[in-house]
CSV table of C-alpha atoms and ligand atoms in Angstrom, one decimal:
chain,number,residue,atom,x,y,z
A,1,MET,CA,99.1,121.7,74.7
A,2,ASP,CA,98.5,123.9,77.7
A,3,THR,CA,100.9,124.1,80.7
A,4,ASP,CA,100.3,125.5,84.2
A,5,LEU,CA,103.2,125.9,86.4
A,6,GLY,CA,102.7,125.8,90.2
A,7,PRO,CA,102.9,126.5,93.0
A,8,HIS,CA,102.6,130.2,92.6
A,9,GLY,CA,100.5,130.0,89.4
A,10,THR,CA,96.8,130.7,89.2
A,11,GLU,CA,95.6,127.1,89.7
A,12,THR,CA,93.7,126.1,92.9
A,13,VAL,CA,95.3,123.7,95.3
A,14,CYS,CA,94.3,120.0,95.3
A,15,GLN,CA,91.5,120.0,97.8
A,16,THR,CA,91.8,116.4,99.0
A,17,CYS,CA,95.6,116.8,99.3
A,18,ALA,CA,95.0,119.9,101.4
A,19,ILE,CA,92.6,118.0,103.7
A,20,GLU,CA,95.0,115.1,104.2
A,21,LEU,CA,98.0,117.4,104.8
A,22,ASP,CA,96.1,119.5,107.3
A,23,ARG,CA,95.5,116.4,109.4
A,24,ILE,CA,99.1,115.7,109.9
A,25,ALA,CA,100.4,119.3,109.8
A,26,GLU,CA,100.6,119.7,113.5
A,27,ALA,CA,102.2,116.4,114.4
A,28,ALA,CA,104.6,116.6,111.5
A,29,MET,CA,105.4,120.3,112.3
A,30,LEU,CA,104.7,121.5,108.8
A,31,THR,CA,105.2,125.2,108.2
A,32,GLY,CA,103.0,127.4,105.9
A,33,GLN,CA,105.7,127.2,103.3
A,34,ASP,CA,105.8,123.4,103.5
A,35,LEU,CA,102.0,123.2,103.0
A,36,GLU,CA,102.0,125.7,100.1
A,37,LEU,CA,104.6,123.5,98.3
A,38,LEU,CA,102.8,120.2,99.0
A,39,GLN,CA,99.2,121.3,98.4
A,40,GLN,CA,99.5,121.8,94.7
A,41,PRO,CA,101.2,120.0,91.9
A,42,ARG,CA,104.5,121.2,90.4
A,43,ARG,CA,103.2,121.0,86.9
A,44,ARG,CA,99.8,120.4,85.2
A,45,ILE,CA,99.6,119.8,81.5
A,46,ASN,CA,96.5,119.3,79.5
A,47,ALA,CA,95.7,118.7,75.9
A,48,ASN,CA,92.7,118.1,73.7
A,49,ILE,CA,93.7,115.2,71.5
A,50,PRO,CA,92.2,114.9,68.0
A,51,VAL,CA,91.9,111.3,66.8
A,52,ARG,CA,90.7,110.0,63.5
A,53,MET,CA,87.8,107.5,63.9
A,54,ASP,CA,87.1,104.5,61.7
A,55,ASP,CA,84.3,106.3,59.9
A,56,GLY,CA,86.7,109.1,58.9
A,57,SER,CA,85.4,111.7,61.4
A,58,ILE,CA,87.6,113.4,64.0
A,59,GLU,CA,86.9,113.1,67.7
A,60,VAL,CA,88.6,115.3,70.3
A,61,PHE,CA,89.5,113.8,73.7
A,62,PRO,CA,90.4,116.0,76.7
A,63,SER,CA,93.5,114.6,78.4
A,64,PHE,CA,95.8,115.4,81.4
A,65,ARG,CA,99.3,114.8,82.8
A,66,ILE,CA,100.0,116.0,86.3
A,67,GLN,CA,103.6,115.9,87.6
A,68,TYR,CA,103.0,116.4,91.3
A,69,ASN,CA,106.5,116.5,92.7
A,70,SER,CA,109.9,115.6,91.3
A,71,ALA,CA,112.2,116.4,94.2
A,72,ARG,CA,112.9,112.7,94.9
A,73,GLY,CA,113.4,111.6,91.3
A,74,PRO,CA,111.6,111.4,87.9
A,75,THR,CA,107.8,111.6,88.3
A,76,LYS,CA,106.0,108.3,88.0
A,77,GLY,CA,102.3,107.3,87.6
A,78,GLY,CA,99.8,105.6,85.4
A,79,ILE,CA,97.5,106.8,82.6
A,80,ARG,CA,93.8,106.2,83.1
A,81,PHE,CA,91.3,106.0,80.2
A,82,HIS,CA,87.8,106.7,81.7
A,83,PRO,CA,84.9,109.0,80.9
A,84,GLY,CA,85.0,110.4,84.4
A,85,VAL,CA,88.6,111.5,84.3
A,86,ASP,CA,89.1,115.2,85.2
A,87,LYS,CA,91.8,117.4,86.5
A,88,THR,CA,90.8,117.1,90.1
A,89,GLU,CA,90.9,113.3,90.1
A,90,VAL,CA,94.2,113.2,88.3
A,91,ASP,CA,95.6,115.8,90.8
A,92,GLU,CA,94.7,113.6,93.7
A,93,LEU,CA,96.0,110.4,92.2
A,94,ALA,CA,99.3,112.2,91.3
A,95,PHE,CA,99.6,113.4,94.9
A,96,LEU,CA,99.0,109.8,96.2
A,97,MET,CA,101.8,108.6,93.8
A,98,ALA,CA,104.3,111.2,95.1
A,99,LEU,CA,103.6,110.0,98.7
A,100,LYS,CA,103.5,106.3,97.8
A,101,CYS,CA,107.0,106.4,96.2
A,102,ALA,CA,108.3,108.1,99.3
A,103,VAL,CA,106.7,105.6,101.7
A,104,VAL,CA,108.4,102.7,100.0
A,105,GLY,CA,111.6,104.6,99.5
A,106,ILE,CA,111.9,104.4,95.7
A,107,PRO,CA,113.6,107.3,93.9
A,108,PHE,CA,110.6,108.6,92.0
A,109,GLY,CA,108.3,111.6,92.4
A,110,GLY,CA,104.6,111.3,91.7
A,111,ALA,CA,102.5,111.8,88.5
A,112,LYS,CA,99.3,110.7,86.9
A,113,GLY,CA,97.7,110.9,83.5
A,114,GLY,CA,94.3,110.5,82.1
A,115,VAL,CA,92.1,110.7,79.0
A,116,GLN,CA,88.4,111.4,79.1
A,117,VAL,CA,87.2,108.5,77.1
A,118,ASP,CA,85.2,105.3,77.3
A,119,PRO,CA,87.6,102.8,75.7
A,120,LYS,CA,84.8,100.3,75.3
A,121,GLU,CA,83.3,102.6,72.7
A,122,LEU,CA,86.5,102.5,70.6
A,123,SER,CA,87.6,100.0,68.0
A,124,GLU,CA,91.1,98.5,68.5
A,125,GLY,CA,92.4,100.8,65.7
A,126,GLU,CA,90.9,103.9,67.4
A,127,LEU,CA,92.3,102.8,70.8
A,128,GLU,CA,95.8,102.4,69.2
A,129,ARG,CA,95.6,105.8,67.5
A,130,LEU,CA,94.5,107.5,70.8
A,131,SER,CA,97.3,105.8,72.7
A,132,ARG,CA,99.9,106.9,70.2
A,133,ALA,CA,98.4,110.4,70.0
A,134,TYR,CA,98.7,110.8,73.8
A,135,VAL,CA,102.4,110.1,73.5
A,136,THR,CA,102.8,112.5,70.6
A,137,GLU,CA,101.2,115.3,72.7
A,138,TYR,CA,103.1,114.7,75.8
A,139,HIS,CA,106.4,113.4,74.3
A,140,ASP,CA,108.4,116.5,75.4
A,141,SER,CA,107.3,116.1,79.0
A,142,ILE,CA,107.9,112.4,79.5
A,143,GLY,CA,111.1,110.3,79.4
A,144,PRO,CA,113.1,107.7,81.4
A,145,GLN,CA,114.7,110.4,83.5
A,146,THR,CA,111.8,112.9,83.6
A,147,ASP,CA,108.3,111.3,83.8
A,148,ILE,CA,107.5,107.6,83.5
A,149,PRO,CA,103.9,106.5,82.7
A,150,ALA,CA,102.4,103.1,83.4
A,151,PRO,CA,99.0,101.4,83.1
A,152,ASP,CA,96.0,102.4,85.3
A,153,VAL,CA,92.3,101.9,85.0
A,154,ASN,CA,91.4,100.6,81.5
A,155,THR,CA,94.9,100.7,80.2
A,156,ASP,CA,97.0,97.6,79.9
A,157,GLY,CA,100.2,96.1,78.5
A,158,GLN,CA,99.1,96.4,74.9
A,159,ILE,CA,98.4,100.1,75.3
A,160,MET,CA,101.8,100.5,77.0
A,161,ALA,CA,103.4,98.7,74.0
A,162,TRP,CA,101.8,101.2,71.5
A,163,MET,CA,102.9,104.1,73.7
A,164,LEU,CA,106.4,102.8,74.0
A,165,ASP,CA,106.6,102.2,70.3
A,166,GLU,CA,105.4,105.8,69.5
A,167,TYR,CA,107.9,107.3,71.9
A,168,GLU,CA,110.8,105.3,70.4
A,169,ARG,CA,109.6,106.1,66.9
A,170,ILE,CA,109.9,109.9,67.7
A,171,GLU,CA,113.2,109.4,69.6
A,172,GLY,CA,114.7,107.1,66.9
A,173,GLU,CA,116.1,104.8,69.5
A,174,HIS,CA,115.1,102.2,72.1
A,175,ALA,CA,114.0,103.7,75.4
A,176,PRO,CA,112.2,101.0,77.3
A,177,GLY,CA,112.6,102.9,80.6
A,178,VAL,CA,110.1,105.5,79.5
A,179,ILE,CA,107.1,103.4,80.4
A,180,THR,CA,106.5,100.5,82.9
A,181,GLY,CA,103.9,97.8,82.9
A,182,LYS,CA,105.1,96.7,79.4
A,183,PRO,CA,104.8,93.2,78.2
A,184,VAL,CA,107.9,91.1,79.1
A,185,GLU,CA,108.9,90.9,75.4
A,186,LEU,CA,109.3,94.7,75.2
A,187,GLY,CA,111.4,94.9,78.5
A,188,GLY,CA,108.6,94.5,81.1
A,189,SER,CA,109.4,92.9,84.4
A,190,ARG,CA,108.5,89.4,85.4
A,191,GLY,CA,106.3,89.4,88.4
A,192,ARG,CA,104.8,92.8,87.7
A,193,THR,CA,101.2,91.6,87.1
A,194,SER,CA,100.8,90.2,90.5
A,195,ALA,CA,103.2,92.6,92.3
A,196,THR,CA,100.6,94.9,93.9
A,197,SER,CA,98.8,91.9,95.4
A,198,TYR,CA,102.1,90.3,96.5
A,199,GLY,CA,103.1,93.5,98.2
A,200,GLY,CA,99.7,93.7,99.9
A,201,ALA,CA,100.1,90.1,101.2
A,202,VAL,CA,103.5,91.0,102.6
A,203,ILE,CA,102.1,94.0,104.4
A,204,LEU,CA,99.2,92.1,105.9
A,205,ASP,CA,101.5,89.4,107.2
A,206,ALA,CA,103.8,92.1,108.7
A,207,PHE,CA,100.9,93.9,110.3
A,208,LEU,CA,99.6,90.7,111.9
A,209,ASP,CA,103.1,89.8,113.0
A,210,ALA,CA,103.5,93.3,114.6
A,211,GLU,CA,100.3,92.6,116.5
A,212,ASP,CA,101.3,89.1,117.4
A,213,ILE,CA,98.4,87.5,115.6
A,214,PRO,CA,99.1,84.3,113.5
A,215,PRO,CA,97.6,84.4,110.0
A,216,GLU,CA,95.8,81.0,110.4
A,217,ASN,CA,92.1,81.3,110.8
A,218,ILE,CA,92.1,85.0,109.9
A,219,SER,CA,88.9,85.7,107.9
A,220,VAL,CA,89.1,88.0,105.0
A,221,ALA,CA,86.6,89.6,102.7
A,222,ILE,CA,87.8,91.1,99.4
A,223,GLN,CA,85.8,93.7,97.4
A,224,GLY,CA,86.9,93.5,93.7
A,225,PHE,CA,88.1,90.4,91.9
A,226,GLY,CA,90.1,92.1,89.2
A,227,ASN,CA,93.9,92.2,88.8
A,228,VAL,CA,94.6,93.2,92.4
A,229,GLY,CA,91.8,91.3,94.2
A,230,SER,CA,92.2,88.0,92.4
A,231,TYR,CA,96.0,87.7,92.9
A,232,LEU,CA,95.7,88.9,96.5
A,233,ALA,CA,93.0,86.3,97.2
A,234,ARG,CA,95.4,83.6,95.8
A,235,PHE,CA,98.4,84.8,97.8
A,236,LEU,CA,96.4,85.0,101.1
A,237,ASP,CA,94.8,81.6,100.5
A,238,GLU,CA,98.2,80.1,100.0
A,239,ARG,CA,99.4,81.7,103.2
A,240,GLY,CA,96.6,80.1,105.2
A,241,TYR,CA,94.1,83.0,105.5
A,242,ASP,CA,90.4,82.2,105.2
A,243,VAL,CA,89.0,84.2,102.2
A,244,VAL,CA,85.3,84.0,103.0
A,245,ALA,CA,83.9,86.5,100.5
A,246,VAL,CA,84.9,88.1,97.2
A,247,SER,CA,83.0,90.4,94.8
A,248,ASN,CA,83.1,92.1,91.4
A,249,ALA,CA,80.9,94.9,89.9
A,250,ALA,CA,78.1,92.3,89.4
A,251,GLY,CA,77.8,91.2,93.0
A,252,ALA,CA,79.5,89.1,95.7
A,253,ILE,CA,79.8,85.5,97.0
A,254,TYR,CA,80.2,84.4,100.5
A,255,ASP,CA,81.2,81.0,102.1
A,256,GLU,CA,81.8,81.0,105.9
A,257,SER,CA,84.1,78.0,105.5
A,258,GLY,CA,86.2,79.7,102.8
A,259,VAL,CA,85.7,80.3,99.1
A,260,ASP,CA,87.4,78.0,96.6
A,261,ILE,CA,90.1,80.6,95.6
A,262,PRO,CA,92.2,78.4,93.3
A,263,ALA,CA,89.1,77.6,91.2
A,264,LEU,CA,88.0,81.2,91.3
A,265,HIS,CA,91.4,82.5,90.3
A,266,ALA,CA,91.7,80.0,87.4
A,267,GLY,CA,88.2,81.3,86.4
A,268,TYR,CA,89.5,84.9,86.5
A,269,GLU,CA,92.4,84.1,84.3
A,270,SER,CA,90.1,82.5,81.8
A,271,ASN,CA,87.5,85.3,82.1
A,272,GLU,CA,84.8,83.0,83.6
A,273,ASP,CA,82.0,84.3,85.7
A,274,LEU,CA,82.6,84.6,89.4
A,275,PHE,CA,79.1,83.3,90.1
A,276,ASP,CA,79.6,79.9,88.4
A,277,LEU,CA,80.7,78.6,91.8
A,278,ASP,CA,78.0,77.0,93.9
A,279,THR,CA,78.3,79.6,96.7
A,280,ALA,CA,75.9,81.9,98.4
A,281,GLU,CA,75.4,85.2,96.7
A,282,ILE,CA,75.3,88.4,98.7
A,283,THR,CA,75.4,92.1,97.7
A,284,ASN,CA,78.4,94.2,97.6
A,285,GLU,CA,77.1,96.3,100.4
A,286,GLU,CA,76.7,93.2,102.6
A,287,LEU,CA,80.3,92.2,101.8
A,288,LEU,CA,81.6,95.5,103.2
A,289,THR,CA,79.7,94.9,106.5
A,290,LEU,CA,80.6,91.2,107.1
A,291,ASP,CA,81.9,90.2,110.5
A,292,VAL,CA,85.4,89.3,109.3
A,293,ASN,CA,88.9,90.0,110.7
A,294,VAL,CA,90.1,91.9,107.7
A,295,LEU,CA,88.1,93.8,105.1
A,296,ILE,CA,90.0,94.5,101.8
A,297,PRO,CA,88.6,97.0,99.4
A,298,ALA,CA,90.3,96.2,96.1
A,299,ALA,CA,87.9,97.7,93.5
A,300,ILE,CA,87.3,101.4,93.3
A,301,GLU,CA,87.4,104.6,95.4
A,302,ASP,CA,84.9,105.9,98.0
A,303,GLN,CA,83.5,102.5,99.2
A,304,ILE,CA,83.7,102.9,103.0
A,305,THR,CA,81.8,106.1,103.6
A,306,ALA,CA,80.1,108.1,106.4
A,307,GLU,CA,76.8,106.3,105.3
A,308,ASN,CA,78.0,102.7,105.8
A,309,VAL,CA,81.0,102.9,108.2
A,310,ASP,CA,78.9,102.3,111.3
A,311,ASP,CA,77.9,98.9,109.8
A,312,VAL,CA,81.5,97.9,109.1
A,313,GLN,CA,82.3,95.1,111.6
A,314,ALA,CA,85.9,94.1,110.4
A,315,ASP,CA,88.7,94.3,113.0
A,316,ALA,CA,91.0,95.9,110.4
A,317,VAL,CA,91.0,97.3,106.8
A,318,LEU,CA,93.7,96.8,104.2
A,319,GLU,CA,93.2,99.4,101.4
A,320,MET,CA,94.3,97.8,98.2
A,321,ALA,CA,92.2,100.2,96.0
A,322,ASN,CA,93.3,103.8,95.8
A,323,GLY,CA,91.2,106.0,98.1
A,324,PRO,CA,88.5,103.4,99.1
A,325,THR,CA,87.8,105.1,102.5
A,326,THR,CA,86.5,108.6,102.6
A,327,PRO,CA,88.2,111.0,105.1
A,328,GLU,CA,85.0,111.1,107.3
A,329,ALA,CA,84.8,107.3,107.4
A,330,ASP,CA,88.5,107.1,108.1
A,331,GLN,CA,88.1,109.4,111.1
A,332,ILE,CA,85.2,107.3,112.5
A,333,LEU,CA,87.2,104.1,112.1
A,334,ALA,CA,90.2,105.7,113.9
A,335,ASP,CA,87.9,106.8,116.7
A,336,ARG,CA,86.6,103.2,117.0
A,337,GLY,CA,90.3,102.0,117.1
A,338,VAL,CA,89.9,100.0,113.8
A,339,PRO,CA,93.3,100.0,112.1
A,340,VAL,CA,93.3,101.0,108.4
A,341,ILE,CA,96.4,100.1,106.5
A,342,PRO,CA,96.4,103.0,103.9
A,343,ASP,CA,96.6,102.6,100.2
A,344,ILE,CA,99.9,104.4,99.9
A,345,LEU,CA,101.5,101.5,101.8
A,346,ALA,CA,99.2,98.6,101.1
A,347,ASN,CA,99.2,98.8,97.3
A,348,ALA,CA,102.7,100.3,96.8
A,349,GLY,CA,104.0,96.9,95.6
A,350,GLY,CA,102.8,97.8,92.1
A,351,VAL,CA,104.9,101.0,91.8
A,352,THR,CA,107.8,99.2,93.5
A,353,ALA,CA,107.8,96.5,90.9
A,354,SER,CA,107.6,99.3,88.2
A,355,TYR,CA,110.7,100.8,89.8
A,356,PHE,CA,112.3,97.3,89.4
A,357,GLU,CA,111.2,97.2,85.8
A,358,TRP,CA,112.8,100.7,85.2
A,359,VAL,CA,116.1,99.5,87.0
A,360,GLN,CA,116.2,96.4,84.7
A,361,ASN,CA,115.6,98.6,81.6
A,362,THR,CA,118.3,101.0,82.8
A,363,THR,CA,120.9,98.4,83.5
A,364,ASN,CA,119.9,96.0,80.7
A,365,GLU,CA,120.0,93.1,83.2
A,366,TYR,CA,116.8,91.1,83.5
A,367,TRP,CA,115.7,89.3,86.7
A,368,THR,CA,113.6,86.1,87.4
A,369,LYS,CA,110.2,86.4,89.0
A,370,ALA,CA,111.7,84.9,92.2
A,371,THR,CA,114.3,87.7,92.3
A,372,VAL,CA,111.6,90.3,91.8
A,373,GLN,CA,109.4,88.9,94.6
A,374,GLU,CA,112.4,88.6,96.9
A,375,LYS,CA,113.3,92.3,96.3
A,376,LEU,CA,109.7,93.3,96.7
A,377,ASN,CA,109.4,91.4,99.9
A,378,GLN,CA,112.4,93.2,101.3
A,379,GLN,CA,111.3,96.7,100.1
A,380,MET,CA,107.8,96.3,101.5
A,381,GLN,CA,109.0,94.8,104.8
A,382,THR,CA,111.4,97.7,105.3
A,383,ALA,CA,108.7,100.3,104.6
A,384,PHE,CA,106.3,98.6,107.0
A,385,GLU,CA,109.0,98.6,109.8
A,386,GLU,CA,109.7,102.3,109.3
A,387,LEU,CA,106.1,103.2,109.5
A,388,ASN,CA,105.6,100.9,112.6
A,389,GLU,CA,108.4,102.9,114.3
A,390,ILE,CA,106.8,106.2,113.4
A,391,LYS,CA,103.4,105.0,114.6
A,392,ARG,CA,104.8,103.9,117.9
A,393,ALA,CA,106.8,107.1,118.5
A,394,GLY,CA,105.6,109.8,120.8
A,395,ASP,CA,102.3,109.1,122.4
A,396,GLY,CA,101.8,106.1,120.0
A,397,ASN,CA,98.4,107.6,118.9
A,398,ARG,CA,99.1,108.0,115.2
A,399,THR,CA,97.0,106.0,112.8
A,400,TRP,CA,98.7,104.0,110.1
A,401,ARG,CA,97.7,106.7,107.6
A,402,GLU,CA,99.1,109.5,109.6
A,403,ALA,CA,102.4,107.5,110.0
A,404,ALA,CA,102.6,106.9,106.3
A,405,TYR,CA,101.8,110.5,105.4
A,406,THR,CA,104.3,111.8,108.0
A,407,ARG,CA,107.0,109.5,106.6
A,408,ALA,CA,106.3,110.5,103.0
A,409,VAL,CA,105.9,114.2,103.5
A,410,GLU,CA,109.2,114.3,105.6
A,411,SER,CA,111.0,112.6,102.8
A,412,VAL,CA,109.7,114.9,100.1
A,413,LEU,CA,110.3,118.0,102.1
A,414,GLU,CA,113.9,116.9,102.9
A,415,ALA,CA,114.5,116.5,99.2
A,416,GLU,CA,113.1,119.9,98.5
A,417,ARG,CA,115.1,121.4,101.3
A,418,LEU,CA,118.3,119.9,100.0
A,419,ARG,CA,117.5,121.5,96.6
A,420,SER,CA,116.9,124.8,98.4
A,421,ASN,CA,113.3,124.9,97.2
A,422,ILE,CA,112.2,125.6,100.8
A,423,PRO,CA,114.3,127.5,103.3
A,424,THR,CA,116.8,125.5,105.3
A,425,GLY,CA,115.3,125.0,108.8
A,426,ALA,CA,111.8,125.8,107.6
A,427,HIS,CA,110.9,122.2,108.3
A,428,ALA,CA,111.7,120.9,111.8
B,501,NAD,P1,90.5,95.8,87.7
B,501,NAD,O1,89.8,96.7,86.7
B,501,NAD,O2,91.4,94.7,87.2
B,501,NAD,O3,89.5,95.2,88.8
B,501,NAD,C1,88.6,95.9,89.4
B,501,NAD,C2,87.6,95.0,90.1
B,501,NAD,O4,86.7,95.7,90.8
B,501,NAD,C3,86.8,94.2,89.0
B,501,NAD,O5,86.5,92.9,89.5
B,501,NAD,C4,85.4,94.9,89.0
B,501,NAD,O6,84.3,94.1,88.6
B,501,NAD,C5,85.3,95.3,90.5
B,501,NAD,N1,84.4,96.4,90.8
B,501,NAD,C6,84.2,97.6,90.1
B,501,NAD,N2,83.3,98.3,90.7
B,501,NAD,C7,82.9,97.6,91.8
B,501,NAD,C8,81.9,97.8,92.8
B,501,NAD,N3,81.2,98.9,92.9
B,501,NAD,N4,81.8,96.8,93.8
B,501,NAD,C9,82.6,95.7,93.7
B,501,NAD,N5,83.4,95.5,92.8
B,501,NAD,C10,83.6,96.4,91.9
B,501,NAD,O7,91.4,96.9,88.5
B,501,NAD,P2,92.7,96.6,89.4
B,501,NAD,O8,93.9,96.8,88.6
B,501,NAD,O9,92.5,95.3,90.2
B,501,NAD,O10,92.6,97.8,90.4
B,501,NAD,C11,91.8,97.8,91.6
B,501,NAD,C12,92.1,99.0,92.5
B,501,NAD,O11,93.5,98.9,92.9
B,501,NAD,C13,92.0,100.4,91.8
B,501,NAD,O12,91.6,101.3,92.8
B,501,NAD,C14,93.4,100.7,91.4
B,501,NAD,O13,93.6,102.1,91.3
B,501,NAD,C15,94.2,100.1,92.5
B,501,NAD,N6,95.5,99.8,92.2
B,501,NAD,C16,95.9,98.9,91.2
B,501,NAD,C17,97.2,98.6,91.0
B,501,NAD,C18,97.6,97.6,90.0
B,501,NAD,O14,98.8,97.3,89.9
B,501,NAD,N7,96.7,97.1,89.2
B,501,NAD,C19,98.2,99.3,91.7
B,501,NAD,C20,97.9,100.1,92.7
B,501,NAD,C21,96.5,100.4,93.0
């Protein structure tokens, strides 16, 4: 295992983090020292993990764990299994996690992990051995009070169960708080599966309310009908929104009078095809440019770009995926006055419910789904109101993303200042 310590080590800064921070540096009065501290992770760890394959051969998988900032609490973030995973991507995702936890005011720092692997190529046994080996490699760096992993792209409750079991085997005792996103039987939280979407629905309601717009007859297009997109479609449908288009990697469907979301969601849960419904098919590109009130990217990163942003007709964008809008497209939307509710607020319901899971593991007191949703509602509402205040302060010209970054960065820097990791008074 190889460890790089920042911020004065030899590693380069996280480029995307630096771009985003530069944007708010002036308004948030960030000093050079603030920026130096925020532009690179506190700790990068990487390991090449050997795994015995079913045919007896050994394959080695590059892997990462980035602990971006721990000033506000133990670092927190998912583990991604994907062939495209690299240090740069994990850096950016860890940075977003640090900001996300601060935006919603939960006492965690930010982290992310990843393994360069296509899990579809592995047998179940190989996947289990890789998951356990990841924990063996990083065991000394994770823990309920140090760094708490969770699922991310291509990792799920079963993988969390293997990882938890491996950690507890090494420790020789139960330690459910080391990992969130676990199955309920192993200490997972009720309501976690749909929490990201539930939080997104709360934020969209709050946004419309702040703009004095009733949710009835608000048309919505959702890109991505996986965990986040499908539950969000259901919550919005129940709240009276018109979900007129949804998509997955295979394509999109569109019905001006509203897609049959209950049928579609039932299909998602039983793994049926989206396109079994008798509804007009459109392309994913067309979905992004539909004339709807709210466009909701809930699939993957870099979907609204400099190339297609001029065709985006939506009145507002709710970012449920991580990083779906490129910085160039974001600027163009801001210039056009199209509000973009940023990922670090819109999809923070997931990590908030993970925090609730950790609290339940720590106190050994377990809550009903209704209690989880009630607490989630309260936490997300409060976060929204705080950002709304920051947004309206001064000349009122901040975008939602700038308000969210400002709030998050101020909170992280205050924690660093209290720990004397930056000079007192260095941050105004
Ligand atoms: P998922 O794998 O369950 O679903 C992803 C969906 O996107 C699938 O329907 C897939 O077919 C679709 N998709 C993939 N590529 C596409 C493309 N090019 N065009 C249209 N659709 C495409 O993943 P998920 O858990 O729903 O996560 C979606 C996004 O939300 C990711 O960016 C993830 O990082 C983010 N997110 C998820 C959570 C969570 O709790 N699951 C929390 C925070 C953020």
